[in-house]
XYZ file of C-alpha atoms in Angstrom:
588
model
C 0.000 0.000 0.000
C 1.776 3.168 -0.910
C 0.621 6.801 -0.943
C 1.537 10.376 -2.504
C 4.357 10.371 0.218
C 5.965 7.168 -1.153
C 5.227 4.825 2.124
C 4.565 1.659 1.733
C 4.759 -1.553 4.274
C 7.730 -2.779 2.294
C 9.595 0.481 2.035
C 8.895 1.683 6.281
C 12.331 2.322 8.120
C 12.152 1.291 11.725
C 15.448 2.974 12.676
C 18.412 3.217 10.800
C 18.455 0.826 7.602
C 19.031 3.481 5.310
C 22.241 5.513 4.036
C 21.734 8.524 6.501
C 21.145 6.235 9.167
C 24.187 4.393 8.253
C 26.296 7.562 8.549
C 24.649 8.513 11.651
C 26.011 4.939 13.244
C 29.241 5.815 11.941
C 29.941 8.595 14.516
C 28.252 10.349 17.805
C 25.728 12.825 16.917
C 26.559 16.779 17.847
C 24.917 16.375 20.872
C 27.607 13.854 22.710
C 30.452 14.866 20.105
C 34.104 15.985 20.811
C 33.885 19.026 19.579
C 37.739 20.372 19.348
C 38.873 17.453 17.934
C 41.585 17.010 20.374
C 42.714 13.692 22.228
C 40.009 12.189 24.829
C 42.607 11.466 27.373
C 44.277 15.177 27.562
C 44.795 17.500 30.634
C 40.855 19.443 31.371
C 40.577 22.403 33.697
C 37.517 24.193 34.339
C 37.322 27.181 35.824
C 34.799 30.209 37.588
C 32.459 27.534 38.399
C 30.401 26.969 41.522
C 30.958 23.270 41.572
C 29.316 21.108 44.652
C 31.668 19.055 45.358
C 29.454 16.872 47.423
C 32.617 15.824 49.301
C 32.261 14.857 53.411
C 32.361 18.656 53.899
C 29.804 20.118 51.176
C 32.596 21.847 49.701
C 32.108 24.402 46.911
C 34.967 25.350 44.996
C 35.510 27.302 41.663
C 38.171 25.326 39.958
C 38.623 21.504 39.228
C 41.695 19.439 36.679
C 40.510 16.123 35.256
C 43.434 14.354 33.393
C 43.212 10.455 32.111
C 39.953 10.475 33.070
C 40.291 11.160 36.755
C 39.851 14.289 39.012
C 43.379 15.148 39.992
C 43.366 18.587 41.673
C 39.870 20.053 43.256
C 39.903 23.689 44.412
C 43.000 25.775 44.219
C 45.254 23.049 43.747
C 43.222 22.777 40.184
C 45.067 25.898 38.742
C 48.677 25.940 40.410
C 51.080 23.484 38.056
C 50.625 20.844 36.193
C 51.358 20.447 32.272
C 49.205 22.328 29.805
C 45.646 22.246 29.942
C 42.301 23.185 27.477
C 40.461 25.603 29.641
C 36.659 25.634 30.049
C 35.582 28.855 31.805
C 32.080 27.971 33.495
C 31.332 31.357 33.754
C 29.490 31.459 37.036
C 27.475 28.303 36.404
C 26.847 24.985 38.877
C 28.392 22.213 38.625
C 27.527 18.819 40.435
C 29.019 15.647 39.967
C 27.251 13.098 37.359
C 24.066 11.775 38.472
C 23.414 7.916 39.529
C 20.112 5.957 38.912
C 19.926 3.671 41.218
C 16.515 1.665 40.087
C 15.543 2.072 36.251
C 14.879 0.064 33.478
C 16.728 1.756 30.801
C 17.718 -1.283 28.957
C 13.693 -0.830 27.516
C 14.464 2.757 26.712
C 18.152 1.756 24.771
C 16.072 -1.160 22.854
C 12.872 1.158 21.318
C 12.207 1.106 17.755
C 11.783 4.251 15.467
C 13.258 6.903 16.026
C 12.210 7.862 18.914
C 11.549 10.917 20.996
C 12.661 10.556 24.780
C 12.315 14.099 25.554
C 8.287 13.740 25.145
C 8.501 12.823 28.997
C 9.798 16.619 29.504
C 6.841 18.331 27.794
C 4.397 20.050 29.901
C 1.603 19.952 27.260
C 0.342 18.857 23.467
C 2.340 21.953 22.204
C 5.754 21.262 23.511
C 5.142 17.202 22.332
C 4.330 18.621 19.155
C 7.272 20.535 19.287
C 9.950 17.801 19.912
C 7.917 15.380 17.534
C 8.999 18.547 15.064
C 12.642 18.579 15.833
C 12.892 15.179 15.467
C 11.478 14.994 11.962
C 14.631 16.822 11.047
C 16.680 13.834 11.457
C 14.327 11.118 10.284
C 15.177 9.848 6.657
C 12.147 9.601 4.254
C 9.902 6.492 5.501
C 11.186 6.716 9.295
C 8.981 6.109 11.589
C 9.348 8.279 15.164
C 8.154 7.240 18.145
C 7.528 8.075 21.481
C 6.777 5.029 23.931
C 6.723 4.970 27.483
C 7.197 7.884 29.804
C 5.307 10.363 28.280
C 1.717 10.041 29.897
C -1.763 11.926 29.438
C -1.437 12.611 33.209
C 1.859 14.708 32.753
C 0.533 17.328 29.927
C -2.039 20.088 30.909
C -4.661 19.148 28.589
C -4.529 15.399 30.352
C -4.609 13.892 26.750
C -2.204 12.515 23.775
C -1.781 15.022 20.591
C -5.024 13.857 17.930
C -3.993 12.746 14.189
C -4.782 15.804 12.818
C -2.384 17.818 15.353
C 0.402 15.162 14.535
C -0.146 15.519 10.834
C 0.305 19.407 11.171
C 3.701 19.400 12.570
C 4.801 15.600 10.864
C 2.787 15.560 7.598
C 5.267 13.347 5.879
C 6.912 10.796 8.413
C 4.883 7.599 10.250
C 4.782 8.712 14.082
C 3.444 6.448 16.751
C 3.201 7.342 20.365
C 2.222 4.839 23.200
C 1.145 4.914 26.302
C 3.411 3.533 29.836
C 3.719 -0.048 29.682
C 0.640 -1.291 27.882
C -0.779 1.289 25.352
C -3.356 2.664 24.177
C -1.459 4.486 21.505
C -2.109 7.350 18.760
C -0.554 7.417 15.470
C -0.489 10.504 12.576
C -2.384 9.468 8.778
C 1.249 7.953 7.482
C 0.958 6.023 10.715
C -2.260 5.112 10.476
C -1.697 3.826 7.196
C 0.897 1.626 7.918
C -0.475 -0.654 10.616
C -3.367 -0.584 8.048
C -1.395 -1.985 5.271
C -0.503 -5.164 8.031
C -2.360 -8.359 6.808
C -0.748 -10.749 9.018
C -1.726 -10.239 12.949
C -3.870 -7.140 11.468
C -3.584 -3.771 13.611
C -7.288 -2.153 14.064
C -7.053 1.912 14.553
C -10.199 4.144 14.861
C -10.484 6.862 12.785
C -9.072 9.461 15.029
C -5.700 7.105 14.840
C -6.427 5.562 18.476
C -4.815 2.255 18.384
C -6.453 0.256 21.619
C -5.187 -1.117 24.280
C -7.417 -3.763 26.155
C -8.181 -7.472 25.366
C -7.112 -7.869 22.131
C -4.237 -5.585 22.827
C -3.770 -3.903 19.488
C -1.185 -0.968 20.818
C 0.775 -4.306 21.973
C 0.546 -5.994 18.412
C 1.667 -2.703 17.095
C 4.855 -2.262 18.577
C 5.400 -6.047 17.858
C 5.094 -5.354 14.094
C 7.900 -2.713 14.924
C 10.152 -4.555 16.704
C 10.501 -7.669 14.282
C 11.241 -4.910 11.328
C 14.018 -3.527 14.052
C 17.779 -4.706 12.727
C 20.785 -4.715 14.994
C 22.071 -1.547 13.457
C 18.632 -0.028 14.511
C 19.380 -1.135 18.251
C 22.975 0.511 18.100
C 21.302 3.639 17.133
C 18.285 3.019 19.407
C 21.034 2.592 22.182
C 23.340 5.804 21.043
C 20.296 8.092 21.058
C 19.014 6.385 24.447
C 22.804 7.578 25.994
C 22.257 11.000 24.375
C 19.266 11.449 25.762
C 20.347 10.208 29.476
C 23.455 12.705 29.147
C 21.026 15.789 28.446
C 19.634 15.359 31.651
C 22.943 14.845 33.469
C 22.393 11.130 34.451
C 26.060 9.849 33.980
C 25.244 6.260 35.801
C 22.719 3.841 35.299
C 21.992 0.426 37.957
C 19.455 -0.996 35.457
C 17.143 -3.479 36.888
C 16.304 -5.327 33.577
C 12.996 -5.839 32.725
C 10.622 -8.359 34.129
C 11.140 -11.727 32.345
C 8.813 -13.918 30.865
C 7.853 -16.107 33.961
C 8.291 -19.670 32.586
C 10.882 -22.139 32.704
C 12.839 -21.874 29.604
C 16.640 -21.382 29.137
C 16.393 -20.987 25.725
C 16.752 -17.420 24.603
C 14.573 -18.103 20.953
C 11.810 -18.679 22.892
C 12.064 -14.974 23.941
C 11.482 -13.498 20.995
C 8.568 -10.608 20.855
C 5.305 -11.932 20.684
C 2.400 -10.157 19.609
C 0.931 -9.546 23.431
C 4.336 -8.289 24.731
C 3.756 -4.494 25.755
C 6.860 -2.256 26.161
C 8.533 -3.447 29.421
C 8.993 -7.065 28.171
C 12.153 -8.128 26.265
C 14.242 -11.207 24.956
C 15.815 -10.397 28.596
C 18.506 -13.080 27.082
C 19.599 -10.744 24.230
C 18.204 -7.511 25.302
C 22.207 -5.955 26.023
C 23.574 -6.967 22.801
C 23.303 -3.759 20.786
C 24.973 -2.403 24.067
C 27.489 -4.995 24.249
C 28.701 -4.242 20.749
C 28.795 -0.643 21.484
C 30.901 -1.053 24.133
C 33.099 -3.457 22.672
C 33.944 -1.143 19.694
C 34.170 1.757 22.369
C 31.510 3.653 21.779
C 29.144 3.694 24.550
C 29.574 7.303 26.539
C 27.019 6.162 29.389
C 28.447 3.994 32.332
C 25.694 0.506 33.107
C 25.810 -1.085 35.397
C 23.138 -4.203 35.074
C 21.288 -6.072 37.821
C 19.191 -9.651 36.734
C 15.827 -9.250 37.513
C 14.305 -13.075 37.539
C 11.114 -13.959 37.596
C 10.293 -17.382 38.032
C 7.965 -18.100 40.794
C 6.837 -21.935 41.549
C 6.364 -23.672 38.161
C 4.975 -27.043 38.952
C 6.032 -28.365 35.807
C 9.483 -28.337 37.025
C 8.893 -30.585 40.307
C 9.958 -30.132 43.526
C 11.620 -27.144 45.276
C 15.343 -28.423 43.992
C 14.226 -28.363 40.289
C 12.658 -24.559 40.746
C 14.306 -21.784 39.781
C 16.284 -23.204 36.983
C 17.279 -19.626 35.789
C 18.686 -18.071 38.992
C 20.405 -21.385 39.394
C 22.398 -21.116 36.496
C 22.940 -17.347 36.367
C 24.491 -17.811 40.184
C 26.768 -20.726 38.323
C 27.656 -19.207 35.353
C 28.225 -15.587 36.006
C 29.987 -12.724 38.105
C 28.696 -10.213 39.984
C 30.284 -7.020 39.822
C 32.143 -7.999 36.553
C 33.650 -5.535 34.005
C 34.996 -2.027 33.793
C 34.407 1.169 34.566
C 32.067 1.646 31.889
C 29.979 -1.690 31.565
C 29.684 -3.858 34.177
C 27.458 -6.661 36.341
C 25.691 -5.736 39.440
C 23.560 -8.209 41.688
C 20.569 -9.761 41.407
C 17.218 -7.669 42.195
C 14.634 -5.835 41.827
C 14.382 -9.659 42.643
C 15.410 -13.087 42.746
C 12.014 -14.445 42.631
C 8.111 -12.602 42.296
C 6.752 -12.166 46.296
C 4.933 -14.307 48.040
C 3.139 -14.354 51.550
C 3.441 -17.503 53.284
C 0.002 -18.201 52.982
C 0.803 -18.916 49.296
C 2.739 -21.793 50.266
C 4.424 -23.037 46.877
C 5.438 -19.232 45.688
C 6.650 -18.327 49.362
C 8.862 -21.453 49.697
C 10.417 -20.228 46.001
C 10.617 -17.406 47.066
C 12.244 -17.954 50.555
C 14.669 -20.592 48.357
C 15.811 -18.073 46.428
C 16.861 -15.659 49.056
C 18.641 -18.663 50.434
C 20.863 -19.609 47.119
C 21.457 -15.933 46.629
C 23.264 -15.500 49.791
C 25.235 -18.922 49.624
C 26.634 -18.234 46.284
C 27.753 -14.721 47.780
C 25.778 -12.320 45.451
C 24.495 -9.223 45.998
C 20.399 -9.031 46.481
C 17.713 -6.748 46.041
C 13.767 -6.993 46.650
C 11.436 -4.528 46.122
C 8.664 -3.800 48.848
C 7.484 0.128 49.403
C 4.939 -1.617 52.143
C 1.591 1.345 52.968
C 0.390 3.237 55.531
C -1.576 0.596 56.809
C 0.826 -2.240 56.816
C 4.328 -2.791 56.566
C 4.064 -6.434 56.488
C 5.754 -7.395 53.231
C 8.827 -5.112 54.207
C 8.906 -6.901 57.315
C 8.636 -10.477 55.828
C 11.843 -9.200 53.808
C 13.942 -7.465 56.619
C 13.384 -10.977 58.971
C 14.246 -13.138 55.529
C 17.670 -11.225 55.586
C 18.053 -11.746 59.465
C 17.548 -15.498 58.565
C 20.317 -15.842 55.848
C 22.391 -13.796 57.385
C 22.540 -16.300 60.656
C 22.853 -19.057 58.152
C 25.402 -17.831 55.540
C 26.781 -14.295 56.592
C 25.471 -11.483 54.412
C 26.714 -8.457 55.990
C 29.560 -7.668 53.502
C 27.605 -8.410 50.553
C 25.400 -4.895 50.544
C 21.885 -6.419 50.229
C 18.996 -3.466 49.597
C 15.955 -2.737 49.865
C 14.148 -0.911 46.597
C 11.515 1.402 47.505
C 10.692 1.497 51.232
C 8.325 3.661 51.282
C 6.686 3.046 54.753
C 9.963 1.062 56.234
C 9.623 1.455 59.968
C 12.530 3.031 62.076
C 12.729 -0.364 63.633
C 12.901 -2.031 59.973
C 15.635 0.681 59.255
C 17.786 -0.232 62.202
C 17.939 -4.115 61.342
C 18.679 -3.615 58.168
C 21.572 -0.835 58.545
C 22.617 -3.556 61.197
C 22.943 -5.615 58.420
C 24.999 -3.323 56.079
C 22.132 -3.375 53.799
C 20.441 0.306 51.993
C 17.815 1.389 50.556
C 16.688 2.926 47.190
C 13.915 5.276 47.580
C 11.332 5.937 44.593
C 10.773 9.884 43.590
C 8.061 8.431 40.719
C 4.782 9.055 42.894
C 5.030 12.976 42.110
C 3.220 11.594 38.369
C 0.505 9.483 40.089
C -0.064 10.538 43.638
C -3.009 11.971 44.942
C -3.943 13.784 48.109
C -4.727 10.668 50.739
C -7.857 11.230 52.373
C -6.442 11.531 55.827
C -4.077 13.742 55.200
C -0.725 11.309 55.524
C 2.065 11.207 53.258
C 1.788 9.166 50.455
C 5.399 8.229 50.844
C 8.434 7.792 51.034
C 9.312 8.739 54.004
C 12.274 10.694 53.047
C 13.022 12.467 55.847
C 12.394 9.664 58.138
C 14.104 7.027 56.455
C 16.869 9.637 55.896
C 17.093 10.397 59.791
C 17.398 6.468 60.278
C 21.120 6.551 58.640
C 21.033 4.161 56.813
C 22.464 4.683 53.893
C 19.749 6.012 51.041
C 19.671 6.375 47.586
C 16.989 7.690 45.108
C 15.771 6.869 42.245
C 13.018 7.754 39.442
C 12.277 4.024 38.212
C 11.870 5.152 34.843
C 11.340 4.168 32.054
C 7.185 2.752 31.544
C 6.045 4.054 35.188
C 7.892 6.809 35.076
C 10.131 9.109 33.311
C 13.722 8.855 33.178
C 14.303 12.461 33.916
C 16.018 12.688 37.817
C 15.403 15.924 38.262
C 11.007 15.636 38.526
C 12.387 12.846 41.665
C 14.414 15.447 43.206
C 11.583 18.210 43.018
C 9.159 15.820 44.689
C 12.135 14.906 47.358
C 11.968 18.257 48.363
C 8.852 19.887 47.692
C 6.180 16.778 48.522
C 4.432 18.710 45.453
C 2.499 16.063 41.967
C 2.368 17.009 39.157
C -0.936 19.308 39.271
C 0.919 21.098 41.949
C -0.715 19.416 45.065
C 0.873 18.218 48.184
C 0.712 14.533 48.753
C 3.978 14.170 50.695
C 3.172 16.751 53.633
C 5.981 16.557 56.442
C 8.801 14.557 54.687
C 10.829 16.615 52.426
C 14.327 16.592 52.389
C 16.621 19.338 51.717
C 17.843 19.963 48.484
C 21.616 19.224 49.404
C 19.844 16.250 51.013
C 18.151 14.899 47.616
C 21.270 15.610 45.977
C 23.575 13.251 47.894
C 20.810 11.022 47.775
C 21.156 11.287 43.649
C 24.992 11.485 44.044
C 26.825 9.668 46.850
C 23.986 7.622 48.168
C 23.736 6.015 44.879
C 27.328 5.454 44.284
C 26.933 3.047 47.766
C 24.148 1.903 46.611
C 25.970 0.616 43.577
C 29.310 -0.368 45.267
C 31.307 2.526 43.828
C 31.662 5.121 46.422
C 35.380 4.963 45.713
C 34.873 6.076 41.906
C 31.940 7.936 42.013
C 29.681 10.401 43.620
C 31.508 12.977 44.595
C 34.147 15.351 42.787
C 37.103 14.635 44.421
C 40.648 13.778 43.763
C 41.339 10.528 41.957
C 37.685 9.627 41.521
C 36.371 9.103 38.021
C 35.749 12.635 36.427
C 32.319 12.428 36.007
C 29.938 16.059 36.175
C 27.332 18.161 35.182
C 26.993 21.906 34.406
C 23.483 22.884 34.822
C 21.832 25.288 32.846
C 20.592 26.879 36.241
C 21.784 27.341 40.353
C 19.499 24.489 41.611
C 19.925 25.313 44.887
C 18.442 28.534 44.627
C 16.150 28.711 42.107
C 12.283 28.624 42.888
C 11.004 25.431 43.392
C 8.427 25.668 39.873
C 11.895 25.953 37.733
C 13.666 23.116 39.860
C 11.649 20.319 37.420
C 13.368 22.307 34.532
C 16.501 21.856 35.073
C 18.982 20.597 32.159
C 22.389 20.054 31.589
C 24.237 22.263 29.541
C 27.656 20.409 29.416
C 28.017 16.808 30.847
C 31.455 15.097 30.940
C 32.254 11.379 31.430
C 35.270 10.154 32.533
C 36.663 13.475 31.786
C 34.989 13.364 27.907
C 32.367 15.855 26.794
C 28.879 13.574 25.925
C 26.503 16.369 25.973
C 27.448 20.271 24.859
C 24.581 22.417 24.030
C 27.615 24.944 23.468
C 26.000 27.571 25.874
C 29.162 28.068 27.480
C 31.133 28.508 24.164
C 28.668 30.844 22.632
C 27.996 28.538 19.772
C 23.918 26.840 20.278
């Protein structure tokens, strides 16, 4: 089926199978480029900033060297001696070091098809999504179809509703553009769009007239991504991944702890039978195969974001499989097979979590004795572990069936070195808080309820606790748990931190912010624990990995309605530039 614009099934360009894609693979985009054309590994010294150094005494300083990647001088030191440097005058601005996610799912986000729009998540109505669906048409060859999947929610844009076809078609008249919904759909496509799923004959796609494309039982927004991602090649991942990293760097993220996606729950060690099926919405992946395009960046060098990769598994009690010694035939092997905390600096393993097995209560005696088992094998094969409970106001049962299933193992195989965590913790009592800092454990505390929270009835906090599980001391992290619940912008997570304020501007958090310094650390140090790399990261500091972000505002002073706004202008790296709007240069 072709039209006046050429597009046909035959002749529609996921990502980047074309000549201009091809080039595009060939070399980083403007946006994470080295723009002087000098060496990566040469002498840096910035200077006139106010960089937060987020060091054990808050210090602020104006000056800092990086050289082979590394910090080497902070403060004055930065501009006595040393060999010749290229000189970056921050004029004035703040600098921070490079933030750390400490719970997201990126790996969905580095794997979308299309070329797609990440920043949709930042828009604060149909106009500004129309906008970035606009900027992005610039780069799209003819027959490319942009997307926009995920974070990007009716909820977050003042008119509480997608863009229609026709308001697409205005601003995207000649490219297919589909846009979908969280995890699950529904989703909205332009007339090109429209067209396309139209022209499917096999596993048909049915969209209304006003280019609606259902979710619901048949899942047709599902089926339509699935007819996207088996026309998706591995040079189309690469790019997927590169614009993914891009996008992550913009918003001064310089460290990901990505918690996979949630695997098929089945028994299977065979990674074919993970392909995408027709019913698979957005957060499910071959969770086998889902790094390669990564991989292969990283291998050739190319990758500018560090990852660091938990294993999510998923296998509950499978009676198929037997008794409790035949369960859990994936987390068996992966504890055989594999390494945690394996690589480099850039790319590496982390432990298992958000968890080793799904939940169960003991009164679901199969799934709680899987459960409980894998806990158990976890701990004797000396792995870090993660489970993910935010408990309620009500009851903090299921965080306390979790804190007294790490006081077990611990008595029977020693955990206390290994740095187990807790993800979420909303409600975690201060008694909770002390067993499990007794432990050496931390937690990870969500900032996503700012996009779905409501006033509670009674007038309580709809959580976290920030500022009590902060005045526990034990040691916190935050994190946005991006990217189908939630964007995978940090900064919305640190406005909620320390405002308590959703996104229609009510207070659902009343009583437990945080100070902005606070939130910070939380975003900065507190995740570098989290991920075992206090030593490297976190901080600006001498010797540590020269990772940090110049912000295109003071965010510790400006008024909390521009805190949500806040960008980076210039992010390095291990001392490389990966995002340069060239604000501080003069050249936009």
């Amino acid at each position: 089926m072709a039209d006046t614009h050429g597009l046909s099934r035959r002749g529609l360009i996921v990502g980047g199978g074309t000549v201009a894609a091809a080039a595009a693979l060939a070399a980083p985009s403007p946006a994470h480029a080295h723009t002087d054309g000098r060496a990566d590994d040469e002498d840096l010294l910035l200077v006139n900033g106010r960089i937060h150094t987020m060091d054990d005494r808050d210090s602020v300083v104006s000056s800092v060297r990086i050289a082979g990647g590394r910090f080497t001088a902070v403060g004055r030191d930065a501009e006595r001696g040393g060999g010749a440097a290229r000189k970056i005058d921050l004029r004035g601005r703040t600098v921070v070091p490079g933030l750390i996610e400490s719970h997201s799912h990126f790996v969905s986000l580095a794997n979308r098809p299309g070329y797609h729009v990440a920043e949709w998540e930042l828009a604060k109505n149909v106009a500004e999504v129309l906008a970035f669906l606009k900027a992005r048409r610039r780069t799209v060859p003819p027959g490319g179809m942009i997307t926009a999947m995920g974070a990007g929610t009716p909820r977050m844009f003042a008119e509480q509703r997608l863009p229609t076809l026709a308001e697409i078609d205005a601003v995207v008249p000649d490219r297919p553009v589909f846009l979908y919904q969280s995890g699950f759909g529904p989703a909205r496509v332009n007339t090109l769009g429209k067209q396309f799923f139209e022209s499917i004959t096999d596993l048909p796609v049915t969209v209304a007239e006003d280019g609606t494309i259902a979710g619901g039982n048949p899942n047709m927004a599902n089926r339509a991504l699935y007819h996207l991602r088996i026309r998706q090649t591995f040079a189309d991942k690469q790019r997927s991944a590169l614009d993914a990293m891009a996008y992550t760097a913009s918003v001064g993220l310089t460290t990901i702890l990505d918690q996979t996606l949630v695997a098929t729950a089945n028994g299977t060690l065979n990674p074919a039978a993970l392909d995408p099926q027709p019913t698979d919405g957005l957060p499910t992946l071959n969770h086998f195969r889902m790094y390669d395009a990564w991989l292969a960046l990283h291998a050739e060098g190319r990758a500018f974001i560090r990852l660091q990769m938990n294993f999510l598994h998923n296998q509950g009690y499978i009676a198929e499989l037997g008794g409790l010694d035949k369960q859990l035939p994936e987390l068996r092997e992966r504890l055989k097979n594999q390494f945690p905390f394996f690589g480099d600096d850039m790319l590496r393993t982390g432990g298992i979590g958000e968890w080793a097995a799904p939940f169960a209560l003991p009164t679901n005696a199969n799934g709680y004795a899987v459960w409980l088992e894998s806990q158990r094998l976890v701990a004797k094969a000396r792995w870090r572990n993660e489970n993910a409970q935010a408990g309620s106001a009500t009851s903090t049962a299921a965080i306390e069936q979790v804190v007294a299933t790490y006081e077990a193992v611990d008595a029977e195989f020693g955990i206390k070195d290994l740095r187990w965590g807790l993800q979420h913790a909303d409600y975690a009592t201060p008694d909770q808080l002390a067993r499990l800092k007794k432990l050496n454990c931390g937690v990870s505390v969500s900032g996503f309820r700012w996009l779905g929270g409501l006033p509670r009835a009674d007038g309580l906090p709809v959580g976290p606790l920030f500022k009590d599980i902060l005045a526990s001391g034990i040691p916190m992290g935050m994190h946005e748990d991006g990217i189908h619940i939630a964007p995978h912008n940090p900064w919305f997570a640190l406005h909620y931190a320390t405002t308590g304020l959703n996104v229609l501007g009510q207070q659902i958090n009343p009583g437990q912010q945080i100070t902005r310094q606070q939130a910070l650390r939380s975003y900065t140090r507190g995740n570098a624990w989290y991920l075992n790399r206090e030593d490297d990261l976190g901080s600006i500091e001498r010797g540590k990995l020269a990772d940090l972000v110049v912000l295109d505002r003071d965010y510790f002073t400006v008024a909390d309605a521009a805190l949500r706004d806040t960008r980076a202008i210039l992010t390095l790296v291990d001392g490389k530039v990966v995002h340069d709007t060239g604000t501080l240069s003069g050249h936009r």
